[in-house]
Amino acid sequence: MRYLLPDCLYTPHGFSAGLGVVVNDSGHIVAISENAPEGAKTLRLNGCALMPGFINSHSHVFQRMLRGQCERASTNESFWSWRQKMYELVDILTPAQMEIIAAHTFGEMLQSGYTTVKEFHYLHHPPGGGNYKNPHEMALRIQAAATAAGISLHLIRVAYLNVSESSQKRFADKNIQDALAQTSALQLELSVPVGIAPHSIRAVLPEGIAACAQWARDNSAECHAHVAEQPREIEWSQKEYGVSPMQLLAQHGVLDSNFTAVHATHLDPGEIEAAGSAGITACICPTTEANLGDGVPATQELLNAGTQLAIGTDSQSEIDPFQELRLLEYNERNRLGQRQILDPVDLINATTEAMTVGSEARFLSINLTHTSLLGIAHEQLASALVMAGRPECIQSVWMGSGWVENAQSSSPFVALCRELT
Ligand SMILES: [Zn+2]
């Protein structure tokens, strides 16, 4: 049993001095206490604050390969032309390449402050369709990569039915029953939590999305979907169904506290009310949404209506949880012409691991002597981390019963980058 005693410890009200956390030998929190319990070995973390790790609730890990690839000034570039570049990558990736990319990128996430990643996984099949010998080959590669990196993984298996382009054959399930059966089989095959994700209203009919949501309820799993990321999706939904995407999901009983709407960028007041009263989670991915030119969500209205908040690295254009929180607030300041809208402590509480008795210990030790944090009192530390924190402020990451050591070689990833880009 260890007693970790930093200069200040994060609590649901902000950082507090004089508190430590007791972790047992199986890596779980036993107590938050002012004193070391008898028999515990004290680890004094001088010059450090301790806080829970961040949860990355939306990731397409392979898209790390696109970083810096589609950024030079050009005309008529959009989300849709970026997606075409992404599909060129989809068309060639092998399972071995996926594992190399994921191992590196999960390691980058961990070093940057994310201790859990929820991978939105849709590369199920070989290029052009068909099956790997083990139909869960790609998911197993992702799980192996997470184990190698030392990050906690949730595999969110994507259901994708309406294939309109050849690249999408790698994603496609035969029908909704097949998608549910594959997800159930994956639950048995993997040793990590498995969720389900009807990709979007473009990819799965509303009845299929409702079936996925029911599968999630029946299996104590999470249900995620991309919702209202691009104006074109809203127009398409209006034309096809006569309502906007969130209203469509509400009509089909999809919205509840088990459901995560990824992006939730373009919602009208009625949709915000429906999302909030159902208690869904809105997973906002501010750096990716800015990178893709998606638009800015009405975060304050969503939270006021009762929606829960999560963040995601999505396209991996950058990996930095402090930057995601900063952009959430700055987007609101620019949108509303006001200041101090989303409270930094609320933002950290919403997007980090539970730091309660019985939870697995997943902590970040923050170097208080880092240039960007020098002179910050612990009462202002949560605000300073949201406004000026960066991954370099993290001294080390604690997962379970000890500090994470980054023992992975970067050579395979660097070689693959040279080969593919
Ligand atoms: Zn996504």
XYZ file of C-alpha atoms and ligand atoms in Angstrom:
422
model
C 0.000 0.000 0.000
C 1.302 3.462 -0.957
C 0.422 6.944 0.279
C 1.045 9.512 -2.479
C 1.518 12.941 -0.933
C 1.848 15.810 -3.447
C 2.104 19.538 -2.680
C -1.590 19.687 -3.566
C -4.193 17.139 -4.595
C -7.113 17.613 -6.981
C -10.562 17.331 -5.372
C -13.982 17.973 -6.979
C -13.620 21.582 -5.749
C -10.131 22.235 -7.116
C -6.620 21.635 -5.764
C -6.140 21.331 -2.030
C -2.915 21.269 0.027
C -2.267 18.754 2.807
C -4.109 15.825 1.225
C -2.734 12.553 -0.086
C -4.202 9.501 -1.756
C -3.834 5.916 -0.553
C -3.449 3.255 -3.264
C -3.483 -0.461 -2.479
C -1.291 -3.103 -4.110
C -3.961 -3.932 -6.700
C -3.883 -0.315 -7.903
C -7.151 0.962 -6.450
C -7.841 4.051 -4.361
C -8.421 3.131 -0.721
C -8.689 6.595 0.820
C -8.102 10.316 0.364
C -6.476 11.335 3.613
C -4.407 13.944 5.459
C -2.265 11.208 6.989
C -0.560 8.041 5.854
C -2.414 4.996 7.167
C -0.448 2.477 9.191
C 1.597 0.157 7.022
C 1.518 2.427 3.942
C 4.753 3.568 2.334
C 4.713 7.349 1.786
C 5.789 8.694 -1.610
C 6.367 12.414 -1.125
C 5.878 14.183 -4.473
C 7.812 17.391 -3.860
C 7.074 20.222 -6.284
C 4.161 18.310 -7.788
C 0.378 18.434 -7.852
C -1.590 15.232 -8.380
C -4.772 15.081 -10.453
C -6.864 12.408 -12.176
C -5.986 11.504 -15.769
C -8.178 12.679 -18.650
C -10.626 10.465 -20.556
C -10.364 10.638 -24.339
C -13.938 9.768 -25.286
C -13.584 9.827 -29.073
C -10.594 8.633 -31.069
C -9.881 7.342 -34.572
C -6.354 6.281 -33.775
C -5.155 5.589 -37.338
C -5.848 9.192 -38.354
C -2.645 10.157 -36.500
C -0.985 9.416 -39.869
C -2.766 12.408 -41.426
C -1.205 14.936 -39.041
C 0.304 17.765 -41.059
C -0.802 16.162 -44.328
C -3.759 18.369 -45.272
C -2.922 21.812 -43.919
C -1.225 23.926 -46.633
C -3.294 26.831 -47.938
C -5.474 25.782 -50.840
C -8.850 26.607 -52.359
C -12.124 24.752 -51.940
C -10.848 22.354 -49.273
C -13.471 21.155 -46.784
C -14.389 18.380 -44.372
C -15.404 16.326 -47.404
C -12.079 16.704 -49.252
C -10.243 15.878 -45.981
C -12.410 12.769 -45.688
C -11.263 11.710 -49.165
C -7.618 11.904 -47.999
C -8.559 9.871 -44.940
C -10.193 7.228 -47.156
C -6.945 6.902 -49.163
C -5.343 5.791 -45.892
C -8.294 3.507 -45.108
C -7.752 1.795 -48.469
C -4.274 0.503 -47.612
C -3.789 0.005 -43.858
C -2.834 -3.525 -42.779
C -3.420 -4.994 -39.299
C 0.314 -4.813 -38.517
C 0.417 -1.151 -39.565
C -2.663 -0.423 -37.457
C -0.953 -1.911 -34.401
C 2.194 0.183 -34.934
C 0.210 3.415 -35.342
C -2.034 2.651 -32.366
C 0.849 1.706 -30.066
C 2.620 4.978 -30.805
C -0.499 7.135 -30.646
C -1.837 5.580 -27.438
C 1.611 6.206 -25.930
C 1.415 9.820 -27.093
C -2.038 10.131 -25.508
C -0.788 8.746 -22.192
C 2.205 11.087 -22.106
C -0.139 13.967 -22.942
C -2.466 13.243 -20.008
C -5.118 10.834 -21.305
C -5.270 7.678 -19.188
C -8.343 6.177 -20.909
C -9.213 6.165 -24.607
C -12.539 5.192 -26.170
C -11.587 4.054 -29.657
C -14.364 4.476 -32.250
C -13.383 1.477 -34.312
C -14.692 0.855 -37.824
C -11.811 -0.690 -39.785
C -13.207 -4.208 -39.405
C -12.472 -5.785 -42.789
C -9.602 -6.054 -45.301
C -9.464 -3.436 -48.085
C -12.359 -4.033 -50.478
C -14.379 -6.020 -47.930
C -14.398 -9.697 -46.958
C -13.126 -11.029 -43.662
C -9.851 -11.566 -41.881
C -9.342 -15.128 -40.649
C -10.303 -13.838 -37.241
C -13.049 -11.260 -37.919
C -11.823 -9.275 -34.921
C -8.212 -9.082 -36.124
C -8.109 -5.275 -36.235
C -9.792 -4.878 -32.824
C -7.312 -7.340 -31.318
C -4.433 -5.309 -32.796
C -5.827 -2.171 -31.180
C -6.163 -3.949 -27.847
C -2.570 -5.216 -28.097
C -1.379 -1.686 -28.857
C -3.204 -0.282 -25.817
C -1.626 -2.945 -23.612
C 1.837 -2.138 -24.981
C 1.311 1.584 -24.384
C -0.187 1.060 -20.918
C -3.392 3.045 -21.557
C -6.884 1.972 -20.475
C -8.985 1.153 -23.565
C -12.694 1.009 -24.355
C -13.331 -0.446 -27.805
C -16.430 1.189 -29.296
C -17.337 -1.047 -32.236
C -18.932 0.871 -35.077
C -21.962 -0.380 -37.004
C -21.913 0.810 -40.611
C -24.523 -0.339 -43.126
C -25.193 2.144 -45.915
C -22.095 1.813 -48.077
C -21.970 4.328 -50.923
C -18.204 4.420 -51.620
C -15.782 1.539 -52.098
C -13.539 2.621 -49.177
C -16.488 2.090 -46.842
C -16.508 -1.665 -47.591
C -13.887 -2.029 -44.836
C -16.455 -0.712 -42.353
C -19.567 -2.546 -43.507
C -21.708 -4.996 -41.573
C -24.120 -7.214 -43.520
C -27.153 -5.930 -41.636
C -28.003 -4.644 -38.184
C -28.337 -8.162 -36.717
C -24.813 -8.917 -37.966
C -23.510 -5.709 -36.371
C -25.075 -6.596 -33.014
C -23.797 -10.192 -33.192
C -20.255 -9.037 -34.032
C -20.315 -6.611 -31.118
C -21.526 -9.338 -28.741
C -18.776 -11.655 -29.999
C -16.204 -8.918 -29.530
C -17.324 -8.475 -25.921
C -16.398 -12.108 -25.324
C -13.119 -11.937 -27.249
C -11.616 -8.759 -25.788
C -10.579 -8.177 -22.199
C -11.554 -4.479 -22.260
C -15.010 -2.838 -22.126
C -16.774 -2.972 -25.512
C -19.383 -0.437 -26.599
C -21.405 0.006 -29.774
C -21.610 2.916 -32.197
C -24.008 3.306 -35.084
C -21.623 5.504 -37.101
C -24.093 8.273 -38.016
C -27.559 8.749 -39.486
C -25.912 8.548 -42.917
C -24.552 5.061 -42.193
C -27.389 3.390 -40.237
C -31.178 3.755 -40.504
C -32.898 5.161 -37.398
C -34.418 1.756 -36.567
C -30.899 0.289 -36.625
C -29.576 3.059 -34.388
C -32.414 2.308 -31.950
C -31.445 -1.397 -32.008
C -27.839 -0.458 -31.173
C -29.008 1.729 -28.280
C -31.102 -1.165 -26.968
C -28.135 -3.564 -27.311
C -26.085 -1.142 -25.223
C -28.747 -0.994 -22.496
C -29.092 -4.789 -22.471
C -25.325 -5.284 -22.246
C -24.406 -2.523 -19.777
C -22.387 -0.888 -22.524
C -22.081 2.601 -23.975
C -23.698 3.696 -27.247
C -21.988 6.442 -29.282
C -22.763 8.071 -32.645
C -21.556 11.033 -34.682
C -24.357 13.612 -34.531
C -24.703 16.970 -36.299
C -21.046 17.537 -37.171
C -21.580 19.146 -40.580
C -24.393 21.356 -41.989
C -24.720 18.932 -44.923
C -25.801 16.204 -42.471
C -28.573 18.454 -41.116
C -29.797 19.272 -44.638
C -29.748 15.589 -45.599
C -31.696 14.599 -42.471
C -34.296 17.307 -43.063
C -34.735 16.168 -46.661
C -34.811 12.439 -45.869
C -36.768 12.416 -42.597
C -38.266 15.904 -42.261
C -36.442 16.474 -38.955
C -32.895 17.240 -37.829
C -30.568 14.421 -36.648
C -30.986 14.823 -32.873
C -34.783 15.033 -33.208
C -34.683 11.888 -35.339
C -32.762 10.069 -32.597
C -35.173 11.415 -29.959
C -38.161 10.151 -31.975
C -36.620 6.668 -32.061
C -35.906 6.481 -28.328
C -32.127 6.579 -28.704
C -31.437 9.455 -26.318
C -30.706 8.519 -22.711
C -27.880 8.792 -20.188
C -26.170 5.833 -21.883
C -25.859 7.684 -25.201
C -22.933 9.837 -26.328
C -23.479 12.232 -29.229
C -20.081 12.951 -30.749
C -19.698 16.602 -31.889
C -23.301 17.881 -31.390
C -22.141 20.957 -33.283
C -25.212 22.176 -35.168
C -28.238 21.866 -32.864
C -31.294 24.074 -32.634
C -32.823 24.985 -29.232
C -35.357 22.144 -29.468
C -32.607 19.593 -30.050
C -30.556 20.979 -27.169
C -33.605 20.630 -24.922
C -34.175 17.033 -26.088
C -30.500 16.149 -25.523
C -30.394 17.794 -22.099
C -33.644 16.385 -20.755
C -32.514 12.885 -21.772
C -29.175 13.423 -19.973
C -27.040 12.342 -22.920
C -23.305 13.022 -23.085
C -22.050 15.453 -25.727
C -18.511 14.538 -26.699
C -17.040 17.717 -28.128
C -13.709 17.527 -29.959
C -12.700 21.200 -30.224
C -9.278 20.834 -31.866
C -10.561 18.458 -34.553
C -13.717 20.497 -35.100
C -11.557 23.601 -35.555
C -9.152 21.686 -37.796
C -11.974 20.441 -40.021
C -13.907 23.708 -39.993
C -16.980 21.998 -38.517
C -18.280 24.952 -36.515
C -18.710 25.761 -32.831
C -21.254 24.003 -30.578
C -23.482 25.790 -28.069
C -21.670 24.220 -25.118
C -23.120 26.439 -22.413
C -26.702 25.849 -23.569
C -26.058 22.100 -23.780
C -24.723 21.986 -20.212
C -27.483 24.243 -18.868
C -30.053 21.907 -20.446
C -28.608 18.916 -18.547
C -26.186 17.376 -21.048
C -23.017 15.727 -19.702
C -19.693 16.794 -21.228
C -16.832 14.724 -22.657
C -13.870 15.526 -24.917
C -12.086 13.571 -27.642
C -8.950 13.795 -29.760
C -10.936 12.447 -32.749
C -8.658 12.981 -35.797
C -5.461 13.343 -33.682
C -4.644 16.651 -35.377
C -3.126 17.309 -31.961
C -3.226 15.440 -28.647
C -3.514 17.781 -25.671
C -6.423 17.671 -23.173
C -5.561 21.105 -21.762
C -5.923 22.575 -25.240
C -9.323 20.870 -25.705
C -10.634 22.438 -22.476
C -9.106 25.810 -23.342
C -10.763 25.814 -26.768
C -14.124 24.814 -25.268
C -14.030 27.969 -23.156
C -12.482 30.247 -25.786
C -15.044 29.130 -28.394
C -17.778 30.122 -25.943
C -16.149 33.489 -25.207
C -15.940 34.285 -28.918
C -19.431 32.950 -29.645
C -21.151 34.816 -26.794
C -18.898 37.870 -26.401
C -18.484 37.170 -22.676
C -15.801 35.822 -20.317
C -15.593 33.084 -17.653
C -18.405 30.957 -19.026
C -17.384 27.332 -18.374
C -15.767 26.900 -14.963
C -12.287 25.288 -15.130
C -13.046 22.990 -12.175
C -16.295 21.847 -13.817
C -14.412 21.191 -17.073
C -11.780 19.079 -15.300
C -14.409 17.211 -13.250
C -16.375 16.344 -16.397
C -13.440 15.071 -18.423
C -11.240 13.162 -15.960
C -11.231 9.763 -14.288
C -13.096 9.155 -11.026
C -10.828 9.859 -8.067
C -12.961 8.117 -5.484
C -12.514 5.181 -3.128
C -12.650 1.931 -5.103
C -11.643 3.482 -8.450
C -8.502 2.386 -10.242
C -5.677 4.841 -9.581
C -4.999 6.836 -12.780
C -3.170 10.040 -11.959
C -1.086 12.769 -13.522
C 1.672 14.333 -11.476
C 1.928 17.976 -12.526
C 5.324 19.651 -12.335
C 4.699 22.889 -10.461
C 8.171 24.142 -11.367
C 7.392 24.007 -15.097
C 7.847 27.473 -16.614
C 4.171 27.846 -17.486
C 3.032 27.097 -13.899
C 5.691 28.932 -11.871
C 4.217 31.185 -9.204
C 0.687 29.732 -9.448
C -0.955 29.177 -6.040
C -2.861 25.918 -5.632
C -6.142 27.854 -5.414
C -5.612 29.042 -9.020
C -3.988 25.886 -10.362
C -7.111 24.391 -11.998
C -7.705 27.663 -13.871
C -4.034 27.951 -14.844
C -3.987 24.385 -16.168
C -7.035 25.020 -18.359
C -5.704 28.365 -19.606
C -1.985 27.597 -19.936
C -1.410 23.902 -19.224
C 0.252 21.668 -21.778
C 1.474 18.078 -21.872
C 5.002 19.202 -20.940
C 3.649 20.137 -17.474
C 3.059 16.443 -16.785
C 5.978 14.979 -14.871
C 4.715 11.401 -14.900
C 1.605 9.257 -15.184
C 0.450 6.758 -12.549
C -1.616 3.785 -13.779
C -2.840 1.295 -11.186
C 0.023 0.413 -8.888
C 2.900 2.440 -10.324
C 4.347 5.081 -12.624
C 4.145 4.384 -16.355
C 7.478 3.874 -18.021
C 7.573 4.625 -21.713
C 9.565 1.626 -22.870
C 8.233 1.569 -26.441
C 10.594 2.168 -29.329
C 9.440 4.870 -31.744
C 11.412 3.314 -34.624
C 8.595 1.197 -36.155
C 6.267 4.203 -36.175
C 8.850 6.529 -37.723
C 9.649 3.930 -40.393
C 5.944 3.525 -41.166
C 5.491 7.297 -41.479
C 8.307 7.341 -44.057
C 6.655 4.482 -45.925
C 3.106 5.842 -45.985
C 3.492 9.613 -46.199
Zn -15.242 10.721 -35.253
